[in-house]
CSV table of C-alpha atoms in Angstrom, one decimal:
chain,number,residue,atom,x,y,z
A,21,MET,CA,283.0,30.2,50.5
A,22,GLY,CA,285.2,27.1,50.6
A,23,THR,CA,287.6,26.3,47.8
A,24,GLY,CA,286.5,23.8,45.1
A,25,PRO,CA,288.4,21.5,42.8
A,26,ASP,CA,290.1,22.8,39.7
A,27,SER,CA,287.8,20.8,37.5
A,28,PRO,CA,284.4,19.2,38.3
A,29,ARG,CA,285.5,16.0,36.7
A,30,GLU,CA,287.6,15.2,39.8
A,31,LEU,CA,284.5,14.8,41.9
A,32,SER,CA,282.5,12.8,39.5
A,33,ALA,CA,283.1,9.6,41.6
A,34,SER,CA,281.4,11.1,44.6
A,35,ARG,CA,278.5,13.2,43.1
A,36,PRO,CA,277.2,14.0,39.6
A,37,VAL,CA,278.2,17.4,38.5
A,38,PHE,CA,277.5,19.9,35.7
A,39,THR,CA,278.2,19.4,32.1
A,40,ALA,CA,278.9,22.1,29.6
A,41,LEU,CA,276.9,20.3,26.8
A,42,PRO,CA,274.2,22.5,25.3
A,43,GLN,CA,271.5,19.9,26.0
A,44,PRO,CA,269.5,20.4,29.3
A,45,ARG,CA,270.6,18.0,32.0
A,46,ILE,CA,268.4,16.7,34.8
A,47,CYS,CA,269.9,16.5,38.3
A,48,ASP,CA,269.7,13.3,40.5
A,49,ALA,CA,266.1,12.2,41.0
A,50,PRO,CA,264.9,14.2,44.0
A,51,ALA,CA,262.9,13.0,46.9
A,52,PRO,CA,259.3,14.1,47.1
A,53,LEU,CA,258.7,17.6,48.5
A,54,PRO,CA,258.4,17.4,52.3
A,55,ALA,CA,254.9,17.9,53.6
A,56,ALA,CA,255.9,20.9,55.6
A,57,ALA,CA,257.3,22.6,52.6
A,58,SER,CA,254.1,21.8,50.7
A,59,GLY,CA,252.1,23.4,53.4
A,60,GLU,CA,254.1,26.6,53.3
A,61,ASP,CA,254.1,26.9,49.5
A,62,PRO,CA,251.1,25.2,47.7
A,63,SER,CA,252.6,26.1,44.3
A,64,GLY,CA,255.6,23.7,45.0
A,65,ALA,CA,253.4,20.7,44.2
A,66,LEU,CA,253.3,21.9,40.6
A,67,TRP,CA,257.0,21.6,40.3
A,68,SER,CA,256.9,17.8,40.5
A,69,VAL,CA,255.0,17.9,37.2
A,70,HIS,CA,256.6,20.9,35.5
A,71,GLN,CA,260.3,21.0,36.3
A,72,PRO,CA,261.5,24.5,35.9
A,73,SER,CA,264.7,25.0,33.8
A,74,VAL,CA,267.6,26.9,35.3
A,75,LEU,CA,270.8,28.2,33.6
A,76,LEU,CA,273.8,28.8,35.9
A,77,ILE,CA,276.3,31.3,34.5
A,78,GLU,CA,279.4,30.8,36.7
A,79,ASP,CA,283.1,30.4,35.8
A,80,ASP,CA,284.1,28.9,39.2
A,81,PRO,CA,283.7,25.1,39.2
A,82,GLY,CA,283.6,25.0,43.0
A,83,ASP,CA,280.7,27.5,43.1
A,84,ALA,CA,279.0,25.6,40.4
A,85,LEU,CA,279.3,22.3,42.3
A,86,LEU,CA,277.9,24.0,45.4
A,87,VAL,CA,274.8,25.1,43.4
A,88,GLU,CA,274.2,21.6,42.2
A,89,GLU,CA,274.6,20.2,45.8
A,90,LEU,CA,272.1,22.8,47.1
A,91,MET,CA,269.6,21.8,44.4
A,92,ALA,CA,270.0,18.1,45.1
A,93,ASP,CA,269.7,18.5,48.8
A,94,SER,CA,266.5,20.6,48.5
A,95,GLY,CA,264.6,17.7,47.0
A,96,VAL,CA,262.9,20.0,44.4
A,97,PRO,CA,263.1,18.8,40.8
A,98,LEU,CA,264.9,21.3,38.5
A,99,ARG,CA,266.5,21.0,35.1
A,100,LEU,CA,269.9,22.6,35.4
A,101,ARG,CA,272.5,23.7,32.8
A,102,TRP,CA,275.8,25.3,33.3
A,103,ALA,CA,277.6,28.0,31.3
A,104,ARG,CA,281.2,29.0,32.2
A,105,SER,CA,281.1,32.4,30.5
A,106,LEU,CA,278.7,34.9,29.1
A,107,ALA,CA,279.6,33.9,25.5
A,108,ASP,CA,278.7,30.3,26.4
A,109,ALA,CA,275.5,31.4,28.0
A,110,VAL,CA,274.4,33.4,25.0
A,111,LYS,CA,275.0,30.4,22.8
A,112,GLN,CA,272.9,28.2,25.1
A,113,LEU,CA,270.2,30.9,25.3
A,114,GLY,CA,269.9,30.7,21.6
A,115,GLU,CA,269.0,27.0,21.9
A,116,GLY,CA,266.4,27.6,24.6
A,117,VAL,CA,265.5,30.2,27.2
A,118,PRO,CA,265.2,28.9,30.8
A,119,GLN,CA,262.7,30.1,33.3
A,120,CYS,CA,265.5,31.2,35.7
A,121,ILE,CA,269.1,32.3,35.3
A,122,LEU,CA,271.6,32.2,38.1
A,123,LEU,CA,274.2,34.9,37.3
A,124,ASP,CA,277.6,35.4,38.8
A,125,LEU,CA,278.6,39.1,38.3
A,126,HIS,CA,282.3,38.3,37.9
A,127,LEU,CA,282.7,36.5,34.6
A,128,PRO,CA,285.8,36.3,32.4
A,129,ASP,CA,284.0,38.2,29.6
A,130,ALA,CA,281.6,40.5,31.5
A,131,GLN,CA,281.6,42.2,34.9
A,132,GLY,CA,278.9,43.6,37.2
A,133,LEU,CA,275.8,45.2,35.8
A,134,GLU,CA,277.2,44.9,32.2
A,135,ALA,CA,276.8,41.1,32.6
A,136,LEU,CA,273.2,41.6,33.8
A,137,GLU,CA,272.3,43.9,31.0
A,138,ARG,CA,273.6,41.6,28.4
A,139,VAL,CA,271.7,38.6,29.9
A,140,LEU,CA,268.5,40.5,30.1
A,141,GLY,CA,269.0,41.5,26.5
A,142,HIS,CA,269.1,37.8,25.4
A,143,ALA,CA,266.5,36.5,27.9
A,144,ALA,CA,264.0,39.2,28.7
A,145,ASP,CA,261.4,36.6,29.8
A,146,SER,CA,263.6,34.7,32.2
A,147,ALA,CA,263.8,35.4,36.0
A,148,VAL,CA,267.4,36.4,36.9
A,149,VAL,CA,268.9,35.8,40.4
A,150,VAL,CA,272.3,37.3,40.9
A,151,LEU,CA,275.0,35.5,42.9
A,152,THR,CA,277.3,37.8,44.9
A,153,GLY,CA,280.1,37.4,47.5
A,154,LEU,CA,279.9,38.2,51.2
A,155,ALA,CA,281.2,41.7,50.7
A,156,GLU,CA,279.1,42.5,47.6
A,157,GLU,CA,275.6,42.9,48.9
A,158,GLN,CA,275.3,46.4,47.5
A,159,ALA,CA,276.1,45.0,44.1
A,160,GLY,CA,273.2,42.6,44.5
A,161,LEU,CA,270.8,45.5,45.4
A,162,ALA,CA,272.0,47.4,42.4
A,163,ALA,CA,271.3,44.4,40.2
A,164,VAL,CA,267.8,44.1,41.5
A,165,ALA,CA,267.3,47.8,40.8
A,166,ALA,CA,268.6,47.2,37.3
A,167,GLY,CA,266.1,44.4,36.5
A,168,ALA,CA,267.1,41.2,38.4
A,169,GLN,CA,264.4,39.5,40.5
A,170,ASP,CA,266.6,38.8,43.5
A,171,TYR,CA,270.2,38.3,44.7
A,172,LEU,CA,271.8,35.6,46.8
A,173,ILE,CA,275.0,35.8,48.8
A,174,LYS,CA,277.2,32.8,48.2
A,175,GLY,CA,278.4,32.3,51.7
A,176,ARG,CA,274.9,32.3,53.3
A,177,LEU,CA,273.1,29.7,51.2
A,178,GLU,CA,271.0,26.9,52.5
A,179,ALA,CA,269.2,24.4,50.3
A,180,ASP,CA,265.6,25.2,51.2
A,181,PHE,CA,266.2,29.0,51.1
A,182,PHE,CA,268.2,28.7,47.9
A,183,VAL,CA,265.5,26.8,45.9
A,184,ARG,CA,262.7,28.9,47.4
A,185,ALA,CA,264.4,32.0,46.2
A,186,ILE,CA,264.5,30.5,42.6
A,187,ARG,CA,260.9,29.6,42.8
A,188,TYR,CA,259.8,33.0,44.0
A,189,ALA,CA,261.9,34.7,41.4
A,190,ILE,CA,260.2,32.8,38.7
A,191,GLN,CA,256.8,33.6,40.1
A,192,ARG,CA,257.7,37.3,40.4
A,193,LYS,CA,258.9,37.3,36.8
A,194,GLN,CA,255.7,35.7,35.6
A,195,THR,CA,253.7,38.3,37.6
A,196,GLU,CA,255.7,41.1,36.0
A,197,LEU,CA,255.2,39.7,32.5
A,198,ALA,CA,251.5,39.3,33.2
A,199,ALA,CA,251.2,42.9,34.5
A,200,SER,CA,253.1,44.1,31.5
A,201,ALA,CA,250.9,42.2,29.1
A,202,LEU,CA,247.8,43.6,30.9
A,203,GLN,CA,249.1,47.2,30.6
A,204,THR,CA,249.9,46.6,27.0
A,205,GLY,CA,246.4,45.3,26.5
A,206,ARG,CA,244.9,48.4,28.2
A,207,LEU,CA,247.0,50.7,26.0
A,208,ARG,CA,246.0,48.8,22.9
A,209,ALA,CA,242.3,49.0,23.9
A,210,GLN,CA,242.7,52.8,24.4
A,211,GLU,CA,244.3,53.1,21.0
A,212,ASN,CA,241.7,50.9,19.5
A,213,ALA,CA,239.0,53.2,21.0
A,214,ARG,CA,240.6,56.2,19.5
A,215,LEU,CA,240.9,54.6,16.1
A,216,GLU,CA,237.2,53.5,16.4
A,217,ARG,CA,236.1,57.0,17.1
A,218,GLY,CA,238.0,58.1,14.0
A,219,LEU,CA,236.9,55.3,11.7
A,220,LEU,CA,233.3,55.0,12.8
A,221,PRO,CA,232.1,58.6,13.5
A,222,THR,CA,228.7,59.9,14.4
A,223,PRO,CA,227.0,61.1,11.2
A,224,LEU,CA,226.8,64.8,10.9
A,225,LEU,CA,223.0,65.3,10.2
A,226,LEU,CA,221.2,68.6,10.3
A,227,ASP,CA,217.6,67.3,10.1
A,228,ALA,CA,215.5,64.1,9.9
A,229,THR,CA,215.2,63.8,6.2
A,230,VAL,CA,217.8,61.0,6.1
A,231,ALA,CA,218.2,58.0,8.5
A,232,VAL,CA,221.5,56.3,8.8
A,233,CYS,CA,222.2,52.7,9.9
A,234,ALA,CA,225.9,51.8,10.1
A,235,ARG,CA,227.7,48.6,11.1
A,236,TYR,CA,231.3,47.6,11.5
A,237,GLN,CA,232.7,44.1,12.2
A,238,PRO,CA,236.4,43.2,12.4
A,239,GLY,CA,237.6,40.2,10.4
A,240,ARG,CA,238.5,37.0,12.2
A,241,SER,CA,242.2,37.7,12.1
A,242,GLN,CA,241.9,41.2,13.5
A,243,ALA,CA,242.5,42.0,17.1
A,244,LEU,CA,242.2,45.7,16.3
A,245,LEU,CA,240.2,47.7,13.7
A,246,GLY,CA,241.5,47.6,10.2
A,247,GLY,CA,241.4,50.3,7.6
A,248,ASP,CA,237.7,50.3,6.7
A,249,PHE,CA,235.9,53.6,7.3
A,250,TYR,CA,232.6,55.4,6.5
A,251,ASP,CA,231.1,58.8,7.1
A,252,VAL,CA,227.9,60.7,6.4
A,253,VAL,CA,227.6,64.5,6.3
A,254,GLN,CA,224.6,66.8,5.6
A,255,THR,CA,225.6,70.2,4.4
A,256,PRO,CA,223.5,73.3,5.3
A,257,ASP,CA,221.7,73.2,1.9
A,258,GLY,CA,220.3,69.8,2.9
A,259,THR,CA,222.5,67.8,0.6
A,260,THR,CA,223.5,64.3,1.8
A,261,HIS,CA,227.1,63.2,1.3
A,262,ALA,CA,228.3,59.7,2.2
A,263,VAL,CA,231.5,57.6,1.8
A,264,VAL,CA,232.5,54.1,2.4
A,265,GLY,CA,236.2,53.1,2.0
A,266,ASP,CA,238.8,50.5,2.6
A,267,VAL,CA,242.6,50.9,3.1
A,268,SER,CA,244.5,47.9,1.8
A,269,GLY,CA,246.3,45.8,4.5
A,270,HIS,CA,245.7,45.4,8.2
A,271,GLY,CA,247.2,46.9,11.3
A,272,PRO,CA,247.5,50.2,13.2
A,273,ASP,CA,249.2,52.0,10.3
A,274,GLU,CA,246.4,51.1,7.9
A,275,ALA,CA,243.7,52.0,10.6
A,276,ALA,CA,245.4,55.3,11.2
A,277,LEU,CA,245.4,56.0,7.5
A,278,GLY,CA,241.7,55.2,7.3
A,279,VAL,CA,241.1,57.7,10.0
A,280,CYS,CA,243.1,60.3,8.2
A,281,LEU,CA,241.2,59.7,4.9
A,282,ARG,CA,237.8,59.8,6.7
A,283,VAL,CA,238.6,63.1,8.5
A,284,ALA,CA,240.0,64.5,5.3
A,285,TRP,CA,236.9,63.5,3.4
A,286,ARG,CA,234.6,65.2,5.9
A,287,SER,CA,236.8,68.4,5.9
A,288,PHE,CA,236.9,68.6,2.1
A,289,VAL,CA,233.1,68.1,1.8
A,290,LEU,CA,232.4,70.8,4.3
A,291,ALA,CA,234.8,73.1,2.5
A,292,GLY,CA,232.9,72.6,-0.8
A,293,SER,CA,234.9,70.0,-2.7
A,294,ARG,CA,232.9,67.7,-4.9
A,295,GLY,CA,233.3,65.0,-7.6
A,296,ARG,CA,236.7,64.3,-9.2
A,297,ARG,CA,238.3,67.1,-7.3
A,298,LEU,CA,237.4,65.5,-4.0
A,299,LEU,CA,238.9,62.2,-4.9
A,300,SER,CA,242.0,63.8,-6.3
A,301,LEU,CA,242.6,65.6,-2.9
A,302,LEU,CA,242.0,62.4,-1.0
A,303,GLU,CA,244.6,60.6,-3.2
A,304,GLN,CA,247.1,63.3,-2.4
A,305,ILE,CA,246.5,62.8,1.3
A,306,LEU,CA,246.9,59.0,1.0
A,307,VAL,CA,250.2,59.3,-0.9
A,308,ALA,CA,251.5,61.7,1.6
A,309,GLU,CA,250.5,59.7,4.7
A,310,ARG,CA,250.8,56.0,3.7
A,311,SER,CA,253.6,53.8,5.1
A,312,GLY,CA,254.7,52.4,1.8
A,313,PRO,CA,254.0,52.7,-2.0
A,314,GLU,CA,252.1,49.4,-2.0
A,315,ILE,CA,249.3,50.9,0.1
A,316,PHE,CA,246.1,51.9,-1.7
A,317,ALA,CA,242.5,52.6,-0.8
A,318,THR,CA,239.2,51.9,-2.5
A,319,LEU,CA,236.0,53.9,-1.8
A,320,THR,CA,232.6,54.9,-3.0
A,321,CYS,CA,231.2,58.4,-2.6
A,322,LEU,CA,227.6,59.6,-3.1
A,323,THR,CA,225.9,63.0,-3.1
A,324,ARG,CA,222.2,63.5,-3.1
A,325,VAL,CA,220.6,67.0,-3.2
A,326,ARG,CA,217.5,67.4,-1.0
A,327,GLY,CA,214.4,66.5,-3.0
A,328,ASP,CA,216.3,65.3,-6.0
A,329,LYS,CA,215.3,61.9,-7.5
A,330,HIS,CA,218.9,61.2,-8.5
A,331,MET,CA,222.2,60.9,-6.6
A,332,ASP,CA,225.7,61.4,-8.0
A,333,VAL,CA,228.1,58.4,-7.4
A,334,LEU,CA,231.8,58.1,-7.7
A,335,ARG,CA,233.6,54.8,-7.4
A,336,ALA,CA,237.4,54.3,-7.0
A,337,GLY,CA,238.1,50.5,-7.2
A,338,HIS,CA,235.3,49.8,-4.8
A,339,PRO,CA,232.3,47.3,-5.0
A,340,GLY,CA,228.9,48.5,-6.3
A,341,LEU,CA,226.0,49.4,-4.1
A,342,LEU,CA,222.5,48.1,-3.4
A,343,LEU,CA,219.3,50.1,-4.1
A,344,ARG,CA,216.2,49.2,-2.1
A,345,SER,CA,212.7,50.2,-3.2
A,346,PRO,CA,209.6,50.4,-1.0
A,347,GLY,CA,208.0,47.5,-2.9
A,348,GLU,CA,210.5,45.1,-1.4
A,349,CYS,CA,212.7,45.2,-4.5
A,350,VAL,CA,216.5,45.2,-4.3
A,351,HIS,CA,219.0,45.5,-7.2
A,352,LEU,CA,222.7,45.9,-7.5
A,353,GLU,CA,223.9,49.2,-9.0
A,354,GLU,CA,227.4,48.8,-10.6
A,355,VAL,CA,228.2,52.3,-11.7
A,356,PRO,CA,231.3,53.0,-13.8
A,357,GLY,CA,234.4,53.5,-11.7
A,358,GLY,CA,238.0,54.6,-11.8
A,359,PRO,CA,241.2,53.2,-10.2
A,360,ALA,CA,241.8,52.8,-6.5
A,361,LEU,CA,243.4,55.8,-4.8
A,362,GLY,CA,247.2,55.5,-4.7
A,363,LEU,CA,247.5,53.0,-7.6
A,364,LEU,CA,248.5,55.6,-10.2
A,365,PRO,CA,249.9,58.5,-8.2
A,366,GLY,CA,251.1,61.4,-10.3
A,367,LEU,CA,249.0,60.4,-13.3
A,368,VAL,CA,245.7,62.0,-14.2
A,369,ALA,CA,243.1,59.5,-13.0
A,370,THR,CA,239.5,59.5,-14.2
A,371,TRP,CA,236.7,58.9,-11.8
A,372,PRO,CA,233.4,59.4,-13.6
A,373,VAL,CA,230.5,60.9,-11.8
A,374,THR,CA,227.4,58.8,-12.5
A,375,SER,CA,223.8,60.0,-11.9
A,376,VAL,CA,221.8,57.1,-10.4
A,377,PRO,CA,218.0,57.3,-9.9
A,378,VAL,CA,216.8,56.8,-6.3
A,379,PRO,CA,213.3,55.4,-5.8
A,380,GLU,CA,211.0,57.6,-3.8
A,381,LEU,CA,211.2,56.6,-0.2
A,382,GLY,CA,214.0,54.3,-1.3
A,383,SER,CA,217.3,53.5,0.4
A,384,VAL,CA,221.0,52.8,-0.5
A,385,VAL,CA,223.3,50.2,1.0
A,386,MET,CA,227.1,50.8,0.7
A,387,PHE,CA,229.6,48.2,1.9
A,388,THR,CA,233.3,47.2,1.9
A,389,ASP,CA,234.5,44.1,0.1
A,390,GLY,CA,235.0,42.2,3.3
A,391,LEU,CA,231.2,41.5,3.1
A,392,ILE,CA,231.4,39.7,-0.3
A,393,GLU,CA,234.9,38.1,-0.3
A,394,GLY,CA,234.2,35.3,2.3
A,395,ARG,CA,234.8,31.8,0.9
A,396,ILE,CA,231.6,29.7,0.8
A,397,GLY,CA,230.8,26.0,0.2
A,398,ALA,CA,234.0,24.0,-0.1
A,399,GLY,CA,236.1,27.2,0.3
A,400,THR,CA,236.9,27.7,-3.4
A,401,GLU,CA,234.1,30.2,-4.3
A,402,ARG,CA,233.5,33.7,-2.9
A,403,LEU,CA,230.1,35.1,-2.1
A,404,GLY,CA,230.5,38.0,-4.5
A,405,GLU,CA,228.1,40.8,-5.3
A,406,ASP,CA,225.6,38.4,-6.9
A,407,GLY,CA,225.5,36.2,-3.8
A,408,LEU,CA,225.0,39.3,-1.6
A,409,LEU,CA,222.2,40.4,-3.9
A,410,GLU,CA,220.4,37.1,-3.5
A,411,ILE,CA,220.5,37.4,0.3
A,412,ALA,CA,219.3,41.0,0.1
A,413,GLN,CA,216.4,40.1,-2.2
A,414,ARG,CA,215.3,37.3,0.2
A,415,HIS,CA,215.2,39.8,3.1
A,416,ALA,CA,214.1,42.9,1.3
A,417,HIS,CA,211.0,43.2,3.6
A,418,GLN,CA,213.1,43.9,6.7
A,419,PRO,CA,213.6,47.4,8.2
A,420,ALA,CA,217.0,49.0,8.0
A,421,ASP,CA,218.6,47.7,11.2
A,422,ALA,CA,217.4,44.1,10.7
A,423,PHE,CA,218.3,44.1,7.0
A,424,VAL,CA,221.9,45.2,7.6
A,425,ASP,CA,222.4,42.8,10.4
A,426,THR,CA,221.0,39.9,8.3
A,427,LEU,CA,223.3,40.7,5.4
A,428,ILE,CA,226.3,40.5,7.7
A,429,HIS,CA,225.1,37.4,9.6
A,430,SER,CA,224.2,35.6,6.4
A,431,ALA,CA,227.6,36.3,4.9
A,432,GLN,CA,229.3,35.2,8.1
A,433,THR,CA,227.3,32.0,8.2
A,434,LEU,CA,228.0,31.1,4.6
A,435,ALA,CA,231.7,31.6,5.2
A,436,ALA,CA,231.7,29.6,8.5
A,437,SER,CA,233.1,26.4,6.9
A,438,SER,CA,236.3,28.4,5.9
A,439,GLY,CA,236.7,30.1,9.2
A,440,GLY,CA,234.4,33.1,8.8
A,441,LEU,CA,234.9,36.4,7.2
A,442,ALA,CA,238.6,37.1,7.0
A,443,ASP,CA,238.4,40.8,6.3
A,444,ASP,CA,236.8,43.7,8.0
A,445,VAL,CA,233.2,44.6,7.1
A,446,ALA,CA,231.7,48.1,7.0
A,447,VAL,CA,228.1,48.6,5.9
A,448,LEU,CA,226.2,51.9,5.6
A,449,HIS,CA,222.4,52.1,5.0
A,450,LEU,CA,220.9,55.4,4.0
A,451,GLU,CA,217.2,55.9,3.9
A,452,TRP,CA,215.4,59.1,2.8
A,453,ASN,CA,211.8,59.8,4.1
A,454,GLY,CA,210.8,62.1,1.2
A,455,THR,CA,210.5,65.2,3.4
A,456,THR,CA,211.8,68.3,1.6
């Protein structure tokens, strides 16, 4: 291309030029986009409202001046900044990432694909258009293969083509980012489905003596499942075993740990572990698998032998449970409990086994604390177990499915003024029909 002045200051009298100041600079006010151009590219009309930002990384003042002239001649509004080196560009990128970067591959502090790699490392969301010389078209192709959206040859630039290339590069980058986000969303949905299958299993029932109604609802801040889990297993002797638990914290690690504990619980139950021994084994699993020492889990386990009028309950830092009688009576059963799993690893923890009477044809409702910790009223008071009991007593006449749904909906409605239930909710309703 033609030679330029040694410094852009020498041409300031004839045409505005770049400035190395970090603040974005707007070029001369452009003329409206020609009608023909608007017809060819409908998206161009949007540029008059949202002026794309462009960072030129170029050490040659003459080439930099040519870029500004091309932008001014195109009549398309762009916000342009200039960096004379990669170090200067990195500094400016720290102050704001542009939509498009025009990159010369021959800089005083970076050459070729190394320069591109470093730019992409600092501005992964920006479209990159590489500027090459007449004899360096292969370098431009290599840059596109390495992550640039396009390349332009300096000696073959025309104003309309030049700005159109920038525009299309930005649109291609936005399409790439959208496709990447969509793929990430699909992978996340697949992972969520796997976690859901692990956290919310199909009860393992051998006959119709017990009916199970289970519900799970993510908290308002959750895009994925949290660490709440439940399970029901009926062993060959007809005994019903059930668990509801909650891993502290939120996120994929906690959800995976919840899956691990749920699967371990089912395995230990089928292998014959009961009572304190069962909880001790679960704590060993938690300590071995958790991501940090601050992670713990609460849970309630119950066991009811077929035909028995009592059930054995163990509680590890978990809320109580509701007992329903056929006569539309509900009461809260707060059995003695021990510490949450993982709070006192290595020490001998005590989890008492409590025998609780179960009314004939009665049912049991187990739940995680997300159901009772929602803030109600002015947002200073929590629903709590007593508030949940009041709701349950008002709707004690409802069948299992409607009863559980009403509990969750009522708790959600009461917490609506504070944004809804913040934590995950798991509810498990067990109903025995009296058949032996």
